[in-house]
mmCIF file of C-alpha atoms in Angstrom:
data_model
loop_
_atom_site.group_PDB
_atom_site.id
_atom_site.type_symbol
_atom_site.label_atom_id
_atom_site.label_comp_id
_atom_site.label_asym_id
_atom_site.label_seq_id
_atom_site.Cartn_x
_atom_site.Cartn_y
_atom_site.Cartn_z
ATOM 1 C CA MET A 1 62.230 -17.214 37.905
ATOM 2 C CA ALA A 2 59.588 -19.904 38.556
ATOM 3 C CA ARG A 3 57.088 -20.435 35.613
ATOM 4 C CA SER A 4 53.439 -19.716 37.294
ATOM 5 C CA PHE A 5 51.532 -22.557 36.086
ATOM 6 C CA SER A 6 47.371 -21.580 35.560
ATOM 7 C CA TYR A 7 46.263 -25.484 35.527
ATOM 8 C CA GLN A 8 47.143 -28.453 37.955
ATOM 9 C CA GLU A 9 46.473 -31.501 38.222
ATOM 10 C CA THR A 10 44.455 -32.936 41.506
ATOM 11 C CA GLU A 11 45.073 -35.975 42.950
ATOM 12 C CA GLU A 12 41.794 -37.472 41.498
ATOM 13 C CA GLY A 13 43.753 -36.993 37.944
ATOM 14 C CA GLY A 14 41.525 -33.937 36.954
ATOM 15 C CA ILE A 15 42.681 -30.181 36.332
ATOM 16 C CA LYS A 16 42.108 -26.996 38.044
ATOM 17 C CA PHE A 17 42.492 -23.640 37.615
ATOM 18 C CA THR A 18 44.645 -21.036 39.358
ATOM 19 C CA THR A 19 45.284 -17.518 38.945
ATOM 20 C CA HIS A 20 46.076 -14.628 41.357
ATOM 21 C CA ARG A 21 45.303 -12.261 38.560
ATOM 22 C CA LYS A 22 41.759 -10.930 37.083
ATOM 23 C CA ILE A 23 40.243 -13.229 35.055
ATOM 24 C CA GLY A 24 40.293 -12.393 31.185
ATOM 25 C CA ASP A 25 36.883 -14.176 30.780
ATOM 26 C CA VAL A 26 35.871 -14.909 26.473
ATOM 27 C CA ARG A 27 32.673 -13.237 26.565
ATOM 28 C CA ILE A 28 30.370 -13.682 23.153
ATOM 29 C CA PRO A 29 27.664 -10.064 23.132
ATOM 30 C CA ASN A 30 24.398 -10.706 23.072
ATOM 31 C CA TYR A 31 23.888 -9.165 19.885
ATOM 32 C CA VAL A 32 25.428 -12.570 18.293
ATOM 33 C CA TYR A 33 23.393 -14.817 20.629
ATOM 34 C CA ASP A 34 20.392 -12.713 19.458
ATOM 35 C CA MET A 35 20.823 -12.264 15.704
ATOM 36 C CA TRP A 36 23.226 -14.847 14.519
ATOM 37 C CA MET A 37 22.472 -18.367 16.680
ATOM 38 C CA PRO A 38 19.391 -18.353 14.202
ATOM 39 C CA ILE A 39 21.809 -18.397 11.299
ATOM 40 C CA VAL A 40 24.881 -20.197 12.167
ATOM 41 C CA GLY A 41 23.352 -22.444 14.683
ATOM 42 C CA SER A 42 24.634 -22.920 18.727
ATOM 43 C CA ASP A 43 27.185 -26.076 17.101
ATOM 44 C CA ALA A 44 29.202 -22.562 15.125
ATOM 45 C CA LEU A 45 29.241 -20.095 18.117
ATOM 46 C CA GLY A 46 30.798 -22.565 20.572
ATOM 47 C CA VAL A 47 33.559 -22.882 17.683
ATOM 48 C CA TYR A 48 33.734 -19.288 17.222
ATOM 49 C CA ALA A 49 33.889 -18.862 21.146
ATOM 50 C CA VAL A 50 36.803 -21.458 20.893
ATOM 51 C CA TYR A 51 38.865 -19.368 18.603
ATOM 52 C CA CYS A 52 38.343 -16.042 20.827
ATOM 53 C CA ARG A 53 39.861 -17.902 23.595
ATOM 54 C CA LEU A 54 42.842 -19.289 21.201
ATOM 55 C CA GLU A 55 43.763 -16.567 19.310
ATOM 56 C CA MET A 56 46.955 -14.718 20.046
ATOM 57 C CA LYS A 57 46.994 -11.385 18.406
ATOM 58 C CA GLY A 58 44.100 -11.486 16.549
ATOM 59 C CA GLU A 59 44.934 -14.938 15.230
ATOM 60 C CA VAL A 60 45.060 -18.853 15.506
ATOM 61 C CA LYS A 61 47.647 -20.975 15.138
ATOM 62 C CA LYS A 62 49.589 -24.037 16.185
ATOM 63 C CA ILE A 63 46.935 -26.350 16.617
ATOM 64 C CA THR A 64 45.727 -28.368 13.970
ATOM 65 C CA MET A 65 42.017 -28.879 12.643
ATOM 66 C CA ALA A 66 42.202 -32.494 13.923
ATOM 67 C CA THR A 67 43.017 -30.834 17.349
ATOM 68 C CA LEU A 68 40.226 -28.623 17.407
ATOM 69 C CA ALA A 69 37.768 -31.146 16.341
ATOM 70 C CA LYS A 70 38.493 -33.265 19.319
ATOM 71 C CA ALA A 71 38.571 -30.673 21.310
ATOM 72 C CA CYS A 72 35.139 -29.389 20.686
ATOM 73 C CA ARG A 73 33.499 -32.539 20.375
ATOM 74 C CA ILE A 74 32.871 -32.666 16.749
ATOM 75 C CA GLY A 75 33.991 -33.966 13.482
ATOM 76 C CA VAL A 76 36.567 -32.884 11.327
ATOM 77 C CA LYS A 77 34.105 -32.475 8.079
ATOM 78 C CA LYS A 78 31.427 -30.587 10.584
ATOM 79 C CA LEU A 79 34.308 -28.386 11.766
ATOM 80 C CA ASN A 80 35.434 -27.497 8.121
ATOM 81 C CA THR A 81 31.426 -26.943 7.291
ATOM 82 C CA ILE A 82 31.223 -24.627 10.248
ATOM 83 C CA ASN A 83 34.460 -22.708 9.532
ATOM 84 C CA GLU A 84 32.978 -21.902 6.142
ATOM 85 C CA LYS A 85 29.592 -20.890 7.630
ATOM 86 C CA LEU A 86 31.866 -18.565 10.170
ATOM 87 C CA GLU A 87 34.127 -16.996 7.084
ATOM 88 C CA GLU A 88 31.266 -16.369 4.897
ATOM 89 C CA CYS A 89 29.235 -14.600 7.492
ATOM 90 C CA GLY A 90 31.938 -12.545 8.463
ATOM 91 C CA PHE A 91 33.372 -13.875 12.059
ATOM 92 C CA VAL A 92 36.883 -15.648 10.677
ATOM 93 C CA LYS A 93 39.039 -15.256 7.677
ATOM 94 C CA ILE A 94 40.480 -18.518 7.197
ATOM 95 C CA THR A 95 43.945 -19.202 5.410
ATOM 96 C CA LYS A 96 45.296 -22.497 4.261
ATOM 97 C CA PRO A 97 48.815 -23.968 3.503
ATOM 98 C CA THR A 98 49.485 -23.849 0.011
ATOM 99 C CA GLY A 99 53.176 -24.949 -1.693
ATOM 100 C CA ALA A 100 55.339 -25.105 0.513
ATOM 101 C CA ALA A 101 54.386 -24.217 3.430
ATOM 102 C CA ARG A 102 51.697 -26.946 2.903
ATOM 103 C CA LEU A 103 54.746 -29.102 2.522
ATOM 104 C CA MET A 104 56.288 -27.704 5.620
ATOM 105 C CA HIS A 105 53.527 -28.899 7.983
ATOM 106 C CA TRP A 106 52.549 -25.200 8.072
ATOM 107 C CA THR A 107 48.770 -25.044 10.230
ATOM 108 C CA THR A 108 45.924 -23.608 9.268
ATOM 109 C CA THR A 109 45.725 -19.344 9.506
ATOM 110 C CA ILE A 110 42.306 -18.376 11.191
ATOM 111 C CA GLU A 111 41.798 -14.511 11.705
ATOM 112 C CA ILE A 112 39.365 -13.772 14.391
ATOM 113 C CA PHE A 113 36.699 -10.334 13.942
ATOM 114 C CA ASP A 114 34.128 -8.859 15.928
ATOM 115 C CA PRO A 115 30.626 -10.516 14.568
ATOM 116 C CA PRO A 116 28.905 -7.690 12.379
ATOM 117 C CA TYR A 117 25.963 -6.091 13.314
ATOM 118 C CA GLU A 118 23.581 -6.460 10.650
ATOM 119 C CA VAL A 119 22.294 -9.572 8.932
ATOM 120 C CA SER A 120 21.749 -9.481 5.237
ATOM 121 C CA PRO A 121 18.799 -10.916 3.305
ATOM 122 C CA ASP A 122 20.429 -13.500 1.719
ATOM 123 C CA LEU A 123 22.466 -15.327 5.072
ATOM 124 C CA ILE A 124 18.615 -15.047 6.199
ATOM 125 C CA ASP A 125 17.107 -16.711 2.866
ATOM 126 C CA LYS A 126 20.281 -19.382 2.519
ATOM 127 C CA TYR A 127 19.914 -20.690 5.757
ATOM 128 C CA CYS A 128 16.616 -20.034 7.526
ATOM 129 C CA ASN A 129 14.218 -20.787 4.591
ATOM 130 C CA ASP A 130 12.434 -17.756 5.684
ATOM 131 C CA ASP A 131 11.753 -19.260 9.052
ATOM 132 C CA TYR A 132 14.511 -16.301 10.737
ATOM 133 C CA GLU A 133 13.323 -14.943 14.097
ATOM 134 C CA LEU A 134 15.581 -13.192 17.057
ATOM 135 C CA LEU A 135 16.325 -15.171 19.859
ATOM 136 C CA THR A 136 14.951 -12.480 21.540
ATOM 137 C CA PRO A 137 11.485 -10.927 19.377
ATOM 138 C CA TRP A 138 10.294 -9.199 22.400
ATOM 139 C CA PHE A 139 13.487 -6.719 21.777
ATOM 140 C CA LYS A 140 12.723 -6.266 18.296
ATOM 141 C CA SER A 141 11.248 -2.257 17.567
ATOM 142 C CA GLN A 142 8.424 -1.751 15.534
ATOM 143 C CA LYS A 143 9.726 1.345 14.229
ATOM 144 C CA ALA A 144 10.643 0.439 10.631
ATOM 145 C CA SER A 145 7.354 -1.156 10.181
ATOM 146 C CA SER A 146 5.371 2.273 11.628
ATOM 147 C CA GLU A 147 7.645 4.290 9.208
ATOM 148 C CA LYS A 148 6.738 2.176 6.433
ATOM 149 C CA SER A 149 2.726 2.337 7.443
ATOM 150 C CA LYS A 150 3.135 6.195 7.701
ATOM 151 C CA GLY A 151 4.806 6.247 4.273
ATOM 152 C CA ASP A 152 1.796 4.280 3.120
ATOM 153 C CA SER A 153 -1.024 6.019 4.490
ATOM 154 C CA GLY A 154 0.775 9.630 3.284
ATOM 155 C CA LYS A 155 0.856 7.677 -0.566
ATOM 156 C CA ALA A 156 -2.882 6.957 -0.105
ATOM 157 C CA LYS A 157 -3.646 10.547 1.138
ATOM 158 C CA GLY A 158 -1.858 11.884 -2.324
ATOM 159 C CA HIS A 159 -3.990 9.602 -4.280
ATOM 160 C CA LEU A 160 -7.594 10.857 -2.366
ATOM 161 C CA ASP A 161 -5.910 14.370 -2.820
ATOM 162 C CA GLU A 162 -5.569 14.434 -6.314
ATOM 163 C CA LYS A 163 -8.714 15.219 -7.085
ATOM 164 C CA PRO A 164 -10.088 17.551 -4.732
ATOM 165 C CA LYS A 165 -13.704 18.115 -6.058
ATOM 166 C CA GLY A 166 -16.078 15.943 -5.535
ATOM 167 C CA ASN A 167 -16.096 12.704 -3.749
ATOM 168 C CA SER A 168 -12.557 11.330 -3.615
ATOM 169 C CA ASN A 169 -13.543 8.246 -1.309
ATOM 170 C CA ILE A 170 -15.737 7.606 -3.761
ATOM 171 C CA ALA A 171 -12.356 8.186 -6.595
ATOM 172 C CA ALA A 172 -10.227 6.128 -4.805
ATOM 173 C CA PHE A 173 -11.927 3.181 -5.130
ATOM 174 C CA GLY A 174 -12.446 3.760 -8.990
ATOM 175 C CA LEU A 175 -16.156 4.476 -8.543
ATOM 176 C CA GLN A 176 -18.228 7.269 -10.083
ATOM 177 C CA PRO A 177 -19.591 9.765 -8.037
ATOM 178 C CA LEU A 178 -23.376 9.501 -8.109
ATOM 179 C CA ASP A 179 -24.200 13.505 -9.280
ATOM 180 C CA ILE A 180 -27.013 14.159 -6.764
ATOM 181 C CA ALA A 181 -27.499 17.580 -8.226
ATOM 182 C CA SER A 182 -27.858 16.339 -11.798
ATOM 183 C CA ALA A 183 -30.286 13.704 -10.824
ATOM 184 C CA THR A 184 -32.498 16.239 -8.956
ATOM 185 C CA GLN A 185 -32.677 19.064 -11.529
ATOM 186 C CA ALA A 186 -33.658 16.353 -13.861
ATOM 187 C CA GLN A 187 -36.292 14.985 -11.387
ATOM 188 C CA ASN A 188 -37.664 19.091 -11.195
ATOM 189 C CA SER A 189 -37.393 19.008 -15.135
ATOM 190 C CA SER A 190 -39.646 16.100 -14.884
ATOM 191 C CA THR A 191 -42.168 16.811 -12.722
ATOM 192 C CA GLU A 192 -42.194 20.654 -14.465
ATOM 193 C CA LYS A 193 -42.757 18.692 -17.623
ATOM 194 C CA SER A 194 -45.774 16.512 -16.137
ATOM 195 C CA ALA A 195 -46.963 19.186 -14.538
ATOM 196 C CA VAL A 196 -47.511 21.148 -18.188
ATOM 197 C CA ASP A 197 -48.629 18.150 -20.034
ATOM 198 C CA ALA A 198 -51.408 18.303 -17.269
ATOM 199 C CA GLN A 199 -52.583 21.819 -17.811
ATOM 200 C CA PHE A 200 -52.054 21.457 -21.974
ATOM 201 C CA ASP A 201 -54.416 17.794 -21.252
ATOM 202 C CA GLU A 202 -57.005 20.550 -19.643
ATOM 203 C CA LEU A 203 -56.955 22.577 -21.835
ATOM 204 C CA PHE A 204 -57.116 20.613 -24.934
ATOM 205 C CA PRO A 205 -58.407 16.892 -24.320
ATOM 206 C CA ARG A 206 -57.431 14.139 -26.550
ATOM 207 C CA ASP A 207 -60.636 13.297 -27.449
ATOM 208 C CA GLU A 208 -61.521 16.255 -28.691
ATOM 209 C CA GLN A 209 -59.942 17.506 -31.652
ATOM 210 C CA PRO A 210 -59.439 21.357 -32.071
ATOM 211 C CA PRO A 211 -61.705 22.670 -34.873
ATOM 212 C CA GLN A 212 -59.937 23.683 -38.490
ATOM 213 C CA GLN A 213 -61.544 26.965 -38.690
ATOM 214 C CA GLN A 214 -62.247 28.820 -35.504
ATOM 215 C CA GLN A 215 -62.313 32.538 -33.957
ATOM 216 C CA PRO A 216 -59.203 33.561 -32.166
ATOM 217 C CA ASP A 217 -59.646 33.500 -28.339
ATOM 218 C CA ASP A 218 -57.942 35.525 -26.383
ATOM 219 C CA LEU A 219 -54.659 33.400 -26.378
ATOM 220 C CA SER A 220 -54.288 33.381 -30.063
ATOM 221 C CA MET A 221 -55.039 36.860 -29.846
ATOM 222 C CA LEU A 222 -52.313 37.700 -27.431
ATOM 223 C CA LEU A 223 -49.610 35.298 -29.084
ATOM 224 C CA GLY A 224 -50.497 36.774 -32.909
ATOM 225 C CA ALA A 225 -50.219 40.249 -31.445
ATOM 226 C CA ASN A 226 -46.584 39.263 -30.360
ATOM 227 C CA GLY A 227 -45.269 37.193 -33.387
ATOM 228 C CA GLY A 228 -46.577 33.752 -32.277
ATOM 229 C CA TYR A 229 -50.056 33.159 -33.406
ATOM 230 C CA LYS A 230 -48.661 32.170 -36.683
ATOM 231 C CA GLU A 231 -46.703 29.706 -35.676
ATOM 232 C CA VAL A 232 -49.886 28.121 -34.027
ATOM 233 C CA SER A 233 -52.435 28.281 -36.174
ATOM 234 C CA ALA A 234 -49.825 26.154 -38.677
ATOM 235 C CA ALA A 235 -49.392 23.456 -35.879
ATOM 236 C CA GLN A 236 -53.376 23.633 -35.523
ATOM 237 C CA ALA A 237 -53.596 23.014 -39.330
ATOM 238 C CA GLU A 238 -51.650 19.719 -38.993
ATOM 239 C CA PHE A 239 -52.829 18.380 -35.753
ATOM 240 C CA ASP A 240 -54.305 14.870 -35.236
ATOM 241 C CA ARG A 241 -53.885 12.197 -32.842
ATOM 242 C CA SER A 242 -50.440 10.526 -33.767
ATOM 243 C CA GLY A 243 -48.771 14.614 -33.528
ATOM 244 C CA TRP A 244 -50.431 15.317 -30.571
ATOM 245 C CA GLN A 245 -46.976 15.661 -28.695
ATOM 246 C CA ILE A 246 -45.545 18.286 -31.728
ATOM 247 C CA TYR A 247 -48.661 20.033 -31.418
ATOM 248 C CA LYS A 248 -48.057 20.665 -27.634
ATOM 249 C CA GLN A 249 -44.280 21.589 -28.470
ATOM 250 C CA GLU A 250 -45.284 24.307 -31.194
ATOM 251 C CA VAL A 251 -47.736 25.731 -28.509
ATOM 252 C CA ALA A 252 -45.081 25.906 -25.791
ATOM 253 C CA GLN A 253 -42.571 27.712 -28.270
ATOM 254 C CA GLY A 254 -45.009 29.976 -28.807
ATOM 255 C CA ILE A 255 -45.715 31.116 -25.643
ATOM 256 C CA VAL A 256 -41.829 30.899 -24.821
ATOM 257 C CA ALA A 257 -42.100 33.802 -27.560
ATOM 258 C CA PHE A 258 -44.567 35.891 -25.741
ATOM 259 C CA MET A 259 -42.885 36.180 -22.396
ATOM 260 C CA GLU A 260 -39.758 36.681 -24.147
ATOM 261 C CA ALA A 261 -41.574 39.632 -26.012
ATOM 262 C CA THR A 262 -43.057 40.607 -23.306
ATOM 263 C CA GLY A 263 -40.047 40.667 -20.759
ATOM 264 C CA PHE A 264 -41.437 37.408 -18.592
ATOM 265 C CA GLY A 265 -44.380 39.509 -17.343
ATOM 266 C CA VAL A 266 -47.277 37.629 -15.787
ATOM 267 C CA PRO A 267 -50.101 36.677 -17.731
ATOM 268 C CA GLN A 268 -53.531 38.617 -17.590
ATOM 269 C CA THR A 269 -55.452 36.757 -19.400
ATOM 270 C CA ASP A 270 -57.470 33.898 -18.591
ATOM 271 C CA SER A 271 -56.940 31.316 -20.465
ATOM 272 C CA LEU A 272 -52.959 31.998 -19.947
ATOM 273 C CA ARG A 273 -53.410 32.751 -16.109
ATOM 274 C CA LYS A 274 -55.029 28.646 -16.477
ATOM 275 C CA LEU A 275 -52.327 28.008 -18.272
ATOM 276 C CA TRP A 276 -49.531 29.268 -16.311
#
């Protein structure tokens, strides 16, 4: 049976490939170029493609590293560096002859594997120095980034919901919420106090000190009937210019006692109506 040769020399001294069957091409998957070429480089992918071409039953044998380096137009030292990188990335497994196998001049055995589908961050840091980018970045999905953003927003929402009462946005920034109700109440109290002070100033001018002995008026009689007259009289006896505020407080306490005793009714006398 005649042997069929696929390669024939041409008349010009070249080489020609001829076949009558379907060509079994070596095809490197697209993801290898996209993901791994930025890591290993185009030279390493070219060497890996040569190994895929030369493999028989998953292994490359019967050819020396010097012959491979010469065919790839690179030096033996660079070929060894590429082999180490391909083995580290999981493309191949290299077994060098030792002992008796080396004495018998056995060649290095290279096992071929499909390139991994995932690039580890350690390889990116080692070979790309934080400058890794896909060959085809437009095919990169943003799903992982979107999920991360969604998770971060969920955490932020949970943080804001920890204190449902009050202004959660202000609490999230570590600020003290403004108590508008308390401020309004304090302002109203201050306004009421000013109004009472004005009424006291009108009834008892600062320049006119009340006499030490005087006939009880309608206010004094009404307070005395309800248990507050003695408190007012004691305050009047101790009255002077420096004790004006104390005097007004004592009178106010007497008025409160009167209102509590009478069921908080509306004053009927002219003096109380004016003070009211």
